[in-house]
Short mmCIF file of N, CA, C and O in Angstrom, two decimals:
data_model
loop_
_atom_site.label_atom_id
_atom_site.label_comp_id
_atom_site.label_asym_id
_atom_site.label_seq_id
_atom_site.Cartn_x
_atom_site.Cartn_y
_atom_site.Cartn_z
N MET A 1057 -21.51 -10.82 12.28
CA MET A 1057 -20.07 -11.02 12.04
C MET A 1057 -19.79 -10.96 10.54
O MET A 1057 -20.28 -11.79 9.79
N ALA A 1058 -19.06 -9.96 10.14
CA ALA A 1058 -18.75 -9.83 8.71
C ALA A 1058 -17.26 -10.09 8.50
O ALA A 1058 -16.42 -9.39 9.06
N LEU A 1059 -16.99 -11.11 7.71
CA LEU A 1059 -15.59 -11.39 7.37
C LEU A 1059 -15.23 -10.63 6.11
O LEU A 1059 -15.99 -10.62 5.15
N LYS A 1060 -14.09 -9.96 6.15
CA LYS A 1060 -13.59 -9.29 4.96
C LYS A 1060 -12.23 -9.86 4.65
O LYS A 1060 -11.52 -10.30 5.54
N GLN A 1061 -11.87 -9.82 3.37
CA GLN A 1061 -10.55 -10.30 3.00
C GLN A 1061 -9.61 -9.12 2.81
O GLN A 1061 -9.97 -8.11 2.21
N PHE A 1062 -8.42 -9.31 3.34
CA PHE A 1062 -7.40 -8.27 3.26
C PHE A 1062 -6.11 -8.86 2.71
O PHE A 1062 -5.81 -10.02 2.95
N VAL A 1063 -5.36 -8.02 1.99
CA VAL A 1063 -4.01 -8.39 1.59
C VAL A 1063 -3.09 -7.87 2.69
O VAL A 1063 -3.08 -6.67 2.99
N VAL A 1064 -2.34 -8.79 3.30
CA VAL A 1064 -1.44 -8.42 4.39
C VAL A 1064 -0.03 -8.27 3.80
O VAL A 1064 0.45 -9.13 3.07
N PHE A 1065 0.60 -7.14 4.13
CA PHE A 1065 1.94 -6.88 3.61
C PHE A 1065 2.79 -6.25 4.70
O PHE A 1065 2.29 -5.81 5.73
N LYS A 1066 4.10 -6.23 4.43
CA LYS A 1066 5.03 -5.67 5.41
C LYS A 1066 5.70 -4.42 4.87
O LYS A 1066 6.04 -4.33 3.70
N LEU A 1067 5.88 -3.47 5.79
CA LEU A 1067 6.76 -2.32 5.58
C LEU A 1067 7.67 -2.35 6.78
O LEU A 1067 7.20 -2.27 7.92
N GLN A 1068 8.96 -2.47 6.55
CA GLN A 1068 9.90 -2.74 7.63
C GLN A 1068 9.40 -4.00 8.33
O GLN A 1068 9.09 -4.96 7.67
N GLN A 1069 9.29 -4.00 9.65
CA GLN A 1069 8.83 -5.22 10.31
C GLN A 1069 7.35 -5.16 10.69
O GLN A 1069 6.81 -6.09 11.26
N GLU A 1070 6.70 -4.04 10.38
CA GLU A 1070 5.28 -3.88 10.73
C GLU A 1070 4.40 -4.54 9.67
O GLU A 1070 4.70 -4.49 8.48
N LYS A 1071 3.26 -5.08 10.14
CA LYS A 1071 2.31 -5.67 9.21
C LYS A 1071 1.15 -4.71 8.98
O LYS A 1071 0.63 -4.11 9.92
N TYR A 1072 0.78 -4.58 7.72
CA TYR A 1072 -0.33 -3.73 7.32
C TYR A 1072 -1.25 -4.55 6.44
O TYR A 1072 -0.86 -5.59 5.91
N ALA A 1073 -2.47 -4.06 6.26
CA ALA A 1073 -3.40 -4.76 5.37
C ALA A 1073 -4.31 -3.74 4.69
O ALA A 1073 -4.62 -2.70 5.25
N ILE A 1074 -4.68 -4.08 3.45
CA ILE A 1074 -5.69 -3.29 2.76
C ILE A 1074 -6.75 -4.24 2.22
O ILE A 1074 -6.47 -5.42 1.98
N ASP A 1075 -7.94 -3.71 2.03
CA ASP A 1075 -9.07 -4.47 1.53
C ASP A 1075 -8.70 -5.09 0.18
O ASP A 1075 -8.25 -4.39 -0.73
N ILE A 1076 -8.93 -6.40 0.04
CA ILE A 1076 -8.55 -7.08 -1.19
C ILE A 1076 -9.32 -6.55 -2.40
O ILE A 1076 -8.83 -6.62 -3.52
N MET A 1077 -10.50 -5.98 -2.15
CA MET A 1077 -11.30 -5.47 -3.27
C MET A 1077 -10.62 -4.28 -3.96
O MET A 1077 -10.95 -3.94 -5.09
N LYS A 1078 -9.68 -3.65 -3.28
CA LYS A 1078 -8.96 -2.51 -3.87
C LYS A 1078 -7.76 -2.97 -4.70
O LYS A 1078 -7.19 -2.19 -5.46
N VAL A 1079 -7.33 -4.21 -4.49
CA VAL A 1079 -6.10 -4.70 -5.12
C VAL A 1079 -6.42 -5.38 -6.45
O VAL A 1079 -7.19 -6.33 -6.49
N ASP A 1080 -5.81 -4.88 -7.52
CA ASP A 1080 -6.00 -5.51 -8.84
C ASP A 1080 -5.08 -6.70 -8.98
O ASP A 1080 -5.48 -7.77 -9.40
N GLU A 1081 -3.82 -6.48 -8.66
CA GLU A 1081 -2.86 -7.57 -8.75
C GLU A 1081 -1.60 -7.23 -7.97
O GLU A 1081 -1.39 -6.08 -7.58
N ILE A 1082 -0.81 -8.25 -7.76
CA ILE A 1082 0.46 -8.09 -7.05
C ILE A 1082 1.53 -8.62 -7.98
O ILE A 1082 1.43 -9.76 -8.46
N ILE A 1083 2.52 -7.80 -8.26
CA ILE A 1083 3.56 -8.22 -9.21
C ILE A 1083 4.93 -8.10 -8.56
O ILE A 1083 5.12 -7.38 -7.59
N ARG A 1084 5.87 -8.83 -9.12
CA ARG A 1084 7.26 -8.72 -8.66
C ARG A 1084 7.81 -7.36 -9.04
O ARG A 1084 7.33 -6.71 -9.95
N MET A 1085 8.84 -6.96 -8.33
CA MET A 1085 9.50 -5.70 -8.64
C MET A 1085 9.98 -5.76 -10.08
O MET A 1085 10.43 -6.80 -10.55
N MET A 1086 9.85 -4.67 -10.79
CA MET A 1086 10.31 -4.61 -12.17
C MET A 1086 11.00 -3.28 -12.39
O MET A 1086 11.03 -2.45 -11.49
N GLU A 1087 11.54 -3.12 -13.55
CA GLU A 1087 12.23 -1.87 -13.83
C GLU A 1087 11.25 -0.71 -13.83
O GLU A 1087 10.18 -0.78 -14.43
N ILE A 1088 11.62 0.33 -13.10
CA ILE A 1088 10.76 1.50 -12.97
C ILE A 1088 11.46 2.68 -13.65
O ILE A 1088 12.63 2.94 -13.39
N THR A 1089 10.75 3.34 -14.54
CA THR A 1089 11.30 4.49 -15.23
C THR A 1089 11.12 5.72 -14.35
O THR A 1089 10.00 6.05 -13.96
N LYS A 1090 12.23 6.36 -14.03
CA LYS A 1090 12.19 7.56 -13.18
C LYS A 1090 11.53 8.71 -13.94
O LYS A 1090 11.62 8.79 -15.15
N ILE A 1091 10.91 9.59 -13.17
CA ILE A 1091 10.27 10.77 -13.76
C ILE A 1091 10.95 12.00 -13.18
O ILE A 1091 10.99 12.16 -11.96
N PRO A 1092 11.50 12.87 -14.04
CA PRO A 1092 12.11 14.09 -13.51
C PRO A 1092 11.08 14.95 -12.80
O PRO A 1092 9.93 15.03 -13.22
N LYS A 1093 11.48 15.56 -11.71
CA LYS A 1093 10.66 16.51 -10.95
C LYS A 1093 9.39 15.90 -10.35
O LYS A 1093 8.46 16.62 -10.01
N ALA A 1094 9.34 14.57 -10.22
CA ALA A 1094 8.16 13.95 -9.60
C ALA A 1094 8.23 14.17 -8.09
O ALA A 1094 9.31 14.42 -7.55
N ASP A 1095 7.09 14.07 -7.42
CA ASP A 1095 7.08 14.16 -5.96
C ASP A 1095 8.01 13.10 -5.39
O ASP A 1095 8.18 12.03 -5.98
N TYR A 1096 8.55 13.38 -4.20
CA TYR A 1096 9.58 12.52 -3.60
C TYR A 1096 9.14 11.06 -3.43
O TYR A 1096 9.95 10.15 -3.51
N TYR A 1097 7.85 10.82 -3.22
CA TYR A 1097 7.40 9.45 -2.94
C TYR A 1097 7.09 8.67 -4.22
O TYR A 1097 6.82 7.48 -4.17
N ILE A 1098 7.11 9.36 -5.37
CA ILE A 1098 6.83 8.67 -6.64
C ILE A 1098 8.13 8.09 -7.18
O ILE A 1098 9.06 8.82 -7.49
N GLU A 1099 8.17 6.77 -7.26
CA GLU A 1099 9.37 6.09 -7.76
C GLU A 1099 9.50 6.27 -9.27
O GLU A 1099 10.58 6.30 -9.80
N GLY A 1100 8.36 6.33 -9.96
CA GLY A 1100 8.40 6.45 -11.41
C GLY A 1100 7.17 5.79 -12.01
O GLY A 1100 6.11 5.75 -11.38
N ILE A 1101 7.35 5.26 -13.23
CA ILE A 1101 6.24 4.59 -13.92
C ILE A 1101 6.70 3.23 -14.42
O ILE A 1101 7.89 3.00 -14.64
N ILE A 1102 5.72 2.33 -14.56
CA ILE A 1102 6.00 1.03 -15.16
C ILE A 1102 5.05 0.82 -16.32
O ILE A 1102 3.99 1.46 -16.40
N ASN A 1103 5.44 -0.06 -17.22
CA ASN A 1103 4.59 -0.46 -18.32
C ASN A 1103 4.08 -1.86 -17.99
O ASN A 1103 4.83 -2.82 -18.01
N LEU A 1104 2.81 -1.93 -17.64
CA LEU A 1104 2.22 -3.22 -17.28
C LEU A 1104 1.25 -3.62 -18.39
O LEU A 1104 0.18 -3.03 -18.51
N ARG A 1105 1.69 -4.57 -19.21
CA ARG A 1105 0.87 -5.02 -20.34
C ARG A 1105 0.33 -3.85 -21.16
O ARG A 1105 -0.86 -3.78 -21.46
N GLY A 1106 1.21 -2.90 -21.47
CA GLY A 1106 0.84 -1.79 -22.34
C GLY A 1106 0.18 -0.62 -21.64
O GLY A 1106 -0.13 0.38 -22.27
N LYS A 1107 -0.02 -0.73 -20.34
CA LYS A 1107 -0.64 0.38 -19.60
C LYS A 1107 0.42 1.02 -18.71
O LYS A 1107 1.15 0.32 -18.01
N VAL A 1108 0.50 2.34 -18.77
CA VAL A 1108 1.48 3.05 -17.95
C VAL A 1108 0.88 3.29 -16.57
O VAL A 1108 -0.21 3.84 -16.44
N ILE A 1109 1.59 2.82 -15.55
CA ILE A 1109 1.09 2.92 -14.18
C ILE A 1109 2.12 3.64 -13.32
O ILE A 1109 3.29 3.24 -13.28
N PRO A 1110 1.70 4.72 -12.62
CA PRO A 1110 2.62 5.38 -11.69
C PRO A 1110 2.87 4.47 -10.49
O PRO A 1110 1.96 3.76 -10.04
N VAL A 1111 4.10 4.51 -9.99
CA VAL A 1111 4.48 3.65 -8.86
C VAL A 1111 4.94 4.51 -7.70
O VAL A 1111 5.79 5.39 -7.87
N ILE A 1112 4.38 4.23 -6.53
CA ILE A 1112 4.67 5.00 -5.32
C ILE A 1112 5.32 4.09 -4.30
O ILE A 1112 4.87 2.96 -4.10
N ASP A 1113 6.38 4.58 -3.69
CA ASP A 1113 7.02 3.82 -2.62
C ASP A 1113 6.25 4.12 -1.33
O ASP A 1113 6.27 5.25 -0.84
N LEU A 1114 5.55 3.12 -0.83
CA LEU A 1114 4.69 3.34 0.34
C LEU A 1114 5.49 3.74 1.57
O LEU A 1114 5.03 4.52 2.39
N LYS A 1115 6.73 3.27 1.67
CA LYS A 1115 7.55 3.67 2.83
C LYS A 1115 7.88 5.16 2.75
O LYS A 1115 7.87 5.84 3.76
N LYS A 1116 8.18 5.65 1.56
CA LYS A 1116 8.45 7.09 1.42
C LYS A 1116 7.19 7.88 1.75
O LYS A 1116 7.26 8.90 2.43
N LYS A 1117 6.05 7.40 1.28
CA LYS A 1117 4.79 8.11 1.51
C LYS A 1117 4.47 8.17 3.00
O LYS A 1117 3.95 9.15 3.49
N PHE A 1118 4.82 7.10 3.72
CA PHE A 1118 4.56 7.05 5.16
C PHE A 1118 5.70 7.65 5.98
O PHE A 1118 5.61 7.70 7.20
N GLY A 1119 6.78 8.06 5.31
CA GLY A 1119 7.90 8.65 6.05
C GLY A 1119 8.71 7.62 6.83
O GLY A 1119 9.30 7.94 7.86
N LEU A 1120 8.73 6.39 6.35
CA LEU A 1120 9.49 5.33 7.03
C LEU A 1120 10.88 5.22 6.44
O LEU A 1120 11.14 5.68 5.32
N ASP A 1121 11.78 4.56 7.17
CA ASP A 1121 13.13 4.33 6.67
C ASP A 1121 13.07 3.43 5.44
O ASP A 1121 12.30 2.48 5.39
N LEU A 1122 13.92 3.73 4.48
CA LEU A 1122 13.94 2.96 3.25
C LEU A 1122 14.94 1.82 3.36
O LEU A 1122 15.87 1.88 4.15
N LYS A 1123 14.71 0.79 2.56
CA LYS A 1123 15.72 -0.27 2.46
C LYS A 1123 15.79 -0.69 1.00
O LYS A 1123 14.90 -0.39 0.21
N GLU A 1124 16.86 -1.37 0.67
CA GLU A 1124 17.04 -1.82 -0.70
C GLU A 1124 15.90 -2.77 -1.08
O GLU A 1124 15.42 -3.54 -0.26
N TYR A 1125 15.50 -2.72 -2.34
CA TYR A 1125 14.52 -3.68 -2.82
C TYR A 1125 15.20 -5.04 -2.88
O TYR A 1125 16.39 -5.13 -3.19
N ASP A 1126 14.45 -6.10 -2.59
CA ASP A 1126 15.03 -7.44 -2.66
C ASP A 1126 14.05 -8.40 -3.32
O ASP A 1126 13.04 -7.97 -3.88
N LYS A 1127 14.34 -9.69 -3.22
CA LYS A 1127 13.49 -10.68 -3.91
C LYS A 1127 12.08 -10.75 -3.35
O LYS A 1127 11.19 -11.31 -3.97
N PHE A 1128 11.85 -10.17 -2.17
CA PHE A 1128 10.52 -10.18 -1.57
C PHE A 1128 9.71 -8.93 -1.93
O PHE A 1128 8.50 -8.90 -1.75
N THR A 1129 10.39 -7.89 -2.40
CA THR A 1129 9.72 -6.62 -2.72
C THR A 1129 8.65 -6.86 -3.79
O THR A 1129 8.89 -7.56 -4.76
N ARG A 1130 7.50 -6.26 -3.57
CA ARG A 1130 6.40 -6.40 -4.53
C ARG A 1130 5.77 -5.04 -4.84
O ARG A 1130 5.89 -4.10 -4.07
N ILE A 1131 5.10 -5.01 -5.97
CA ILE A 1131 4.29 -3.84 -6.33
C ILE A 1131 2.83 -4.30 -6.28
O ILE A 1131 2.45 -5.24 -6.98
N MET A 1132 2.05 -3.65 -5.42
CA MET A 1132 0.62 -3.94 -5.37
C MET A 1132 -0.07 -2.92 -6.27
O MET A 1132 0.04 -1.72 -6.03
N VAL A 1133 -0.73 -3.40 -7.29
CA VAL A 1133 -1.46 -2.50 -8.19
C VAL A 1133 -2.86 -2.36 -7.63
O VAL A 1133 -3.59 -3.33 -7.48
N VAL A 1134 -3.19 -1.11 -7.31
CA VAL A 1134 -4.42 -0.81 -6.58
C VAL A 1134 -5.26 0.15 -7.39
O VAL A 1134 -4.73 0.96 -8.16
N ASP A 1135 -6.56 0.06 -7.23
CA ASP A 1135 -7.46 0.97 -7.91
C ASP A 1135 -7.92 2.03 -6.92
O ASP A 1135 -8.57 1.71 -5.93
N ILE A 1136 -7.53 3.27 -7.17
CA ILE A 1136 -7.95 4.39 -6.31
C ILE A 1136 -8.70 5.40 -7.16
O ILE A 1136 -8.13 5.94 -8.11
N ARG A 1137 -9.95 5.59 -6.85
CA ARG A 1137 -10.80 6.53 -7.59
C ARG A 1137 -10.67 6.34 -9.10
O ARG A 1137 -10.49 7.29 -9.86
N GLY A 1138 -10.71 5.08 -9.53
CA GLY A 1138 -10.67 4.78 -10.95
C GLY A 1138 -9.30 4.85 -11.59
O GLY A 1138 -9.17 4.68 -12.80
N LYS A 1139 -8.25 5.08 -10.80
CA LYS A 1139 -6.89 5.12 -11.35
C LYS A 1139 -6.09 3.94 -10.83
O LYS A 1139 -6.19 3.58 -9.67
N LYS A 1140 -5.31 3.35 -11.71
CA LYS A 1140 -4.42 2.27 -11.31
C LYS A 1140 -3.11 2.88 -10.80
O LYS A 1140 -2.49 3.67 -11.50
N ILE A 1141 -2.74 2.50 -9.58
CA ILE A 1141 -1.52 3.01 -8.98
C ILE A 1141 -0.78 1.83 -8.38
O ILE A 1141 -1.38 0.98 -7.72
N GLY A 1142 0.53 1.78 -8.60
CA GLY A 1142 1.35 0.73 -8.00
C GLY A 1142 1.96 1.22 -6.69
O GLY A 1142 2.44 2.36 -6.63
N PHE A 1143 1.89 0.39 -5.65
CA PHE A 1143 2.52 0.73 -4.37
C PHE A 1143 3.59 -0.30 -4.08
O PHE A 1143 3.32 -1.51 -4.07
N ILE A 1144 4.81 0.18 -3.82
CA ILE A 1144 5.91 -0.73 -3.49
C ILE A 1144 5.85 -1.06 -2.01
O ILE A 1144 5.79 -0.16 -1.17
N VAL A 1145 5.87 -2.37 -1.70
CA VAL A 1145 5.90 -2.83 -0.31
C VAL A 1145 7.05 -3.81 -0.16
O VAL A 1145 7.52 -4.39 -1.13
N ASP A 1146 7.51 -3.99 1.09
CA ASP A 1146 8.66 -4.87 1.33
C ASP A 1146 8.34 -6.33 1.02
O ASP A 1146 9.20 -7.06 0.55
N GLU A 1147 7.11 -6.72 1.32
CA GLU A 1147 6.76 -8.12 1.13
C GLU A 1147 5.25 -8.25 1.26
O GLU A 1147 4.64 -7.58 2.08
N VAL A 1148 4.65 -9.08 0.40
CA VAL A 1148 3.23 -9.40 0.57
C VAL A 1148 3.19 -10.75 1.24
O VAL A 1148 3.80 -11.71 0.77
N GLU A 1149 2.52 -10.83 2.38
CA GLU A 1149 2.52 -12.05 3.17
C GLU A 1149 1.42 -13.01 2.77
O GLU A 1149 1.66 -14.18 2.54
N GLU A 1150 0.17 -12.53 2.77
CA GLU A 1150 -0.93 -13.46 2.53
C GLU A 1150 -2.22 -12.68 2.33
O GLU A 1150 -2.28 -11.47 2.54
N VAL A 1151 -3.24 -13.43 1.94
CA VAL A 1151 -4.60 -12.90 1.96
C VAL A 1151 -5.22 -13.48 3.21
O VAL A 1151 -5.14 -14.68 3.46
N MET A 1152 -5.81 -12.61 4.02
CA MET A 1152 -6.33 -13.06 5.31
C MET A 1152 -7.78 -12.59 5.46
O MET A 1152 -8.10 -11.47 5.11
N ARG A 1153 -8.59 -13.47 6.00
CA ARG A 1153 -9.96 -13.08 6.35
C ARG A 1153 -9.92 -12.53 7.76
O ARG A 1153 -9.38 -13.16 8.66
N ILE A 1154 -10.48 -11.34 7.92
CA ILE A 1154 -10.50 -10.72 9.24
C ILE A 1154 -11.94 -10.34 9.55
O ILE A 1154 -12.62 -9.72 8.73
N ASP A 1155 -12.36 -10.74 10.71
CA ASP A 1155 -13.70 -10.44 11.18
C ASP A 1155 -13.75 -8.98 11.62
O ASP A 1155 -12.85 -8.51 12.31
N ASP A 1156 -14.81 -8.28 11.22
CA ASP A 1156 -14.99 -6.88 11.64
C ASP A 1156 -14.83 -6.70 13.15
O ASP A 1156 -14.30 -5.71 13.61
N ASP A 1157 -15.33 -7.68 13.90
CA ASP A 1157 -15.29 -7.57 15.36
C ASP A 1157 -13.87 -7.57 15.92
O ASP A 1157 -13.65 -7.10 17.03
N SER A 1158 -12.93 -8.12 15.18
CA SER A 1158 -11.56 -8.16 15.70
C SER A 1158 -10.75 -6.93 15.29
O SER A 1158 -9.56 -6.83 15.56
N ILE A 1159 -11.40 -5.97 14.62
CA ILE A 1159 -10.73 -4.73 14.23
C ILE A 1159 -11.09 -3.64 15.24
O ILE A 1159 -12.25 -3.29 15.38
N ASP A 1160 -10.10 -3.17 15.93
CA ASP A 1160 -10.30 -2.12 16.93
C ASP A 1160 -10.09 -0.77 16.26
O ASP A 1160 -8.99 -0.44 15.83
N THR A 1161 -11.16 0.00 16.18
CA THR A 1161 -11.07 1.30 15.49
C THR A 1161 -10.95 2.45 16.49
O THR A 1161 -10.80 3.59 16.08
N THR A 1162 -11.02 2.14 17.77
CA THR A 1162 -11.04 3.22 18.75
C THR A 1162 -9.67 3.59 19.26
O THR A 1162 -9.40 4.74 19.53
N THR A 1163 -8.81 2.60 19.37
CA THR A 1163 -7.52 2.89 19.99
C THR A 1163 -6.67 3.78 19.12
O THR A 1163 -6.59 3.60 17.93
N SER A 1164 -6.05 4.73 19.79
CA SER A 1164 -5.00 5.42 19.06
C SER A 1164 -3.76 4.66 19.49
O SER A 1164 -3.59 4.30 20.64
N PHE A 1165 -2.96 4.32 18.56
CA PHE A 1165 -1.82 3.46 18.87
C PHE A 1165 -0.59 4.11 18.29
O PHE A 1165 -0.67 4.99 17.46
N SER A 1166 0.54 3.66 18.74
CA SER A 1166 1.76 4.28 18.24
C SER A 1166 2.18 3.54 16.98
O SER A 1166 2.67 2.45 17.02
N SER A 1167 1.87 4.15 15.87
CA SER A 1167 2.31 3.60 14.60
C SER A 1167 3.17 4.69 13.99
O SER A 1167 3.07 5.85 14.36
N ASN A 1168 3.98 4.29 13.05
CA ASN A 1168 4.86 5.27 12.42
C ASN A 1168 4.16 6.06 11.33
O ASN A 1168 4.75 6.91 10.72
N ILE A 1169 2.89 5.71 11.06
CA ILE A 1169 2.25 6.36 9.93
C ILE A 1169 1.11 7.27 10.37
O ILE A 1169 0.63 7.19 11.49
N ASP A 1170 0.71 8.12 9.47
CA ASP A 1170 -0.35 9.10 9.71
C ASP A 1170 -1.65 8.40 10.09
O ASP A 1170 -2.13 7.53 9.37
N ASP A 1171 -2.24 8.81 11.21
CA ASP A 1171 -3.48 8.21 11.69
C ASP A 1171 -4.63 8.32 10.69
O ASP A 1171 -5.55 7.51 10.71
N ASN A 1172 -4.58 9.33 9.84
CA ASN A 1172 -5.67 9.51 8.86
C ASN A 1172 -5.80 8.33 7.91
O ASN A 1172 -6.85 8.11 7.33
N PHE A 1173 -4.70 7.61 7.70
CA PHE A 1173 -4.72 6.48 6.77
C PHE A 1173 -5.27 5.22 7.43
O PHE A 1173 -5.58 4.26 6.75
N VAL A 1174 -5.33 5.23 8.75
CA VAL A 1174 -5.59 4.00 9.49
C VAL A 1174 -7.08 3.81 9.78
O VAL A 1174 -7.74 4.71 10.30
N ILE A 1175 -7.60 2.64 9.42
CA ILE A 1175 -8.99 2.29 9.73
C ILE A 1175 -9.04 1.73 11.14
O ILE A 1175 -9.93 2.04 11.91
N GLY A 1176 -8.07 0.89 11.47
CA GLY A 1176 -8.05 0.27 12.79
C GLY A 1176 -6.93 -0.75 12.88
O GLY A 1176 -6.11 -0.86 11.97
N VAL A 1177 -6.91 -1.47 13.98
CA VAL A 1177 -5.89 -2.49 14.19
C VAL A 1177 -6.60 -3.83 14.39
O VAL A 1177 -7.50 -3.94 15.22
N ALA A 1178 -6.22 -4.81 13.60
CA ALA A 1178 -6.81 -6.14 13.72
C ALA A 1178 -5.97 -6.98 14.66
O ALA A 1178 -4.74 -7.01 14.54
N LYS A 1179 -6.64 -7.62 15.57
CA LYS A 1179 -5.94 -8.54 16.48
C LYS A 1179 -6.11 -9.94 15.90
O LYS A 1179 -7.23 -10.45 15.82
N THR A 1180 -5.01 -10.53 15.46
CA THR A 1180 -5.07 -11.86 14.85
C THR A 1180 -4.13 -12.80 15.60
O THR A 1180 -3.33 -12.35 16.42
N GLU A 1181 -4.23 -14.09 15.26
CA GLU A 1181 -3.31 -15.06 15.86
C GLU A 1181 -1.87 -14.73 15.52
O GLU A 1181 -0.95 -15.10 16.23
N LYS A 1182 -1.68 -14.06 14.40
CA LYS A 1182 -0.32 -13.73 13.94
C LYS A 1182 0.12 -12.36 14.41
O LYS A 1182 1.06 -11.80 13.87
N GLY A 1183 -0.59 -11.80 15.38
CA GLY A 1183 -0.20 -10.51 15.92
C GLY A 1183 -1.10 -9.39 15.41
O GLY A 1183 -2.11 -9.63 14.77
N LEU A 1184 -0.69 -8.17 15.72
CA LEU A 1184 -1.47 -7.00 15.33
C LEU A 1184 -1.18 -6.62 13.88
O LEU A 1184 -0.03 -6.63 13.44
N ILE A 1185 -2.23 -6.27 13.18
CA ILE A 1185 -2.09 -5.84 11.79
C ILE A 1185 -2.81 -4.50 11.65
O ILE A 1185 -3.98 -4.38 12.00
N VAL A 1186 -2.10 -3.51 11.14
CA VAL A 1186 -2.67 -2.18 10.95
C VAL A 1186 -3.45 -2.19 9.62
O VAL A 1186 -2.88 -2.44 8.57
N ILE A 1187 -4.75 -1.93 9.72
CA ILE A 1187 -5.60 -1.89 8.52
C ILE A 1187 -5.59 -0.45 8.01
O ILE A 1187 -5.93 0.47 8.75
N ILE A 1188 -5.17 -0.28 6.74
CA ILE A 1188 -5.14 1.08 6.21
C ILE A 1188 -6.15 1.26 5.09
O ILE A 1188 -6.50 0.31 4.39
N ASP A 1189 -6.62 2.48 4.96
CA ASP A 1189 -7.53 2.86 3.89
C ASP A 1189 -6.66 3.40 2.77
O ASP A 1189 -6.19 4.53 2.83
N ILE A 1190 -6.43 2.58 1.77
CA ILE A 1190 -5.49 2.93 0.71
C ILE A 1190 -5.96 4.18 -0.05
O ILE A 1190 -5.16 4.94 -0.57
N GLU A 1191 -7.27 4.42 -0.09
CA GLU A 1191 -7.76 5.62 -0.78
C GLU A 1191 -7.34 6.90 -0.06
O GLU A 1191 -7.18 7.93 -0.67
N LYS A 1192 -7.19 6.83 1.27
CA LYS A 1192 -6.80 8.02 2.02
C LYS A 1192 -5.30 8.28 1.95
O LYS A 1192 -4.84 9.36 2.28
N VAL A 1193 -4.54 7.26 1.54
CA VAL A 1193 -3.09 7.43 1.42
C VAL A 1193 -2.78 8.46 0.34
O VAL A 1193 -1.85 9.23 0.45
N MET A 1194 -3.61 8.48 -0.68
CA MET A 1194 -3.45 9.46 -1.76
C MET A 1194 -4.62 10.42 -1.72
O MET A 1194 -5.76 10.01 -1.83
N SER A 1195 -4.34 11.70 -1.56
CA SER A 1195 -5.42 12.69 -1.58
C SER A 1195 -5.94 12.78 -3.02
O SER A 1195 -5.29 12.34 -3.96
N GLU A 1196 -7.13 13.35 -3.16
CA GLU A 1196 -7.68 13.49 -4.51
C GLU A 1196 -6.75 14.30 -5.39
O GLU A 1196 -6.54 13.98 -6.55
N GLU A 1197 -6.16 15.35 -4.80
CA GLU A 1197 -5.25 16.19 -5.57
C GLU A 1197 -4.02 15.39 -6.03
O GLU A 1197 -3.61 15.47 -7.18
N GLU A 1198 -3.47 14.60 -5.10
CA GLU A 1198 -2.30 13.78 -5.47
C GLU A 1198 -2.66 12.77 -6.56
O GLU A 1198 -1.89 12.55 -7.49
N THR A 1199 -3.84 12.20 -6.45
CA THR A 1199 -4.28 11.23 -7.46
C THR A 1199 -4.42 11.91 -8.81
O THR A 1199 -3.98 11.38 -9.82
N GLU A 1200 -5.02 13.10 -8.82
CA GLU A 1200 -5.18 13.83 -10.09
C GLU A 1200 -3.83 14.22 -10.68
O GLU A 1200 -3.64 14.18 -11.89
N ASN A 1201 -2.89 14.58 -9.82
CA ASN A 1201 -1.56 14.97 -10.30
C ASN A 1201 -0.85 13.81 -11.00
O ASN A 1201 0.04 14.03 -11.81
N LEU A 1202 -1.23 12.58 -10.68
CA LEU A 1202 -0.60 11.44 -11.33
C LEU A 1202 -0.95 11.39 -12.82
O LEU A 1202 -0.26 10.73 -13.59
N ASP A 1203 -2.00 12.07 -13.21
CA ASP A 1203 -2.37 12.11 -14.63
C ASP A 1203 -1.27 12.73 -15.48
O ASP A 1203 -1.23 12.51 -16.68
N MET A 1204 -0.40 13.51 -14.86
CA MET A 1204 0.67 14.16 -15.62
C MET A 1204 1.69 13.14 -16.13
O MET A 1204 2.46 13.43 -17.01
N TYR A 1205 1.71 11.95 -15.53
CA TYR A 1205 2.74 10.99 -15.89
C TYR A 1205 2.27 9.99 -16.91
O TYR A 1205 1.16 9.67 -17.02
#
């Protein structure tokens, strides 16, 4: 039985989680500088303690309906292939320990997002949580293209 820690967050009313080892920090929404001609899912860039970080709206990337940012909106700063990238989520709920055995990787389920991003679905006391592989959300090419910003 291997327990792993995940950051659980919401997009719309669905719960998702990513491995906590990928998350550098979680920050409140801040002013984002728009970038002309950026891909549709790139919100822009932020200056985080002197470091410029591209910010991606995870709902746009997943093709989900958008909603206004509010006091719960957060930016999860994640490390993907050595690059810091911010992902906007509706709300970060908690850090949760999930046992490998409770993650079902076989079922294909009806989720609104691309199956390639999904590791599996965790069955928890708080309901089903879709575990995503944050590295697969951004292709290598997309990650490299962020260097332009």
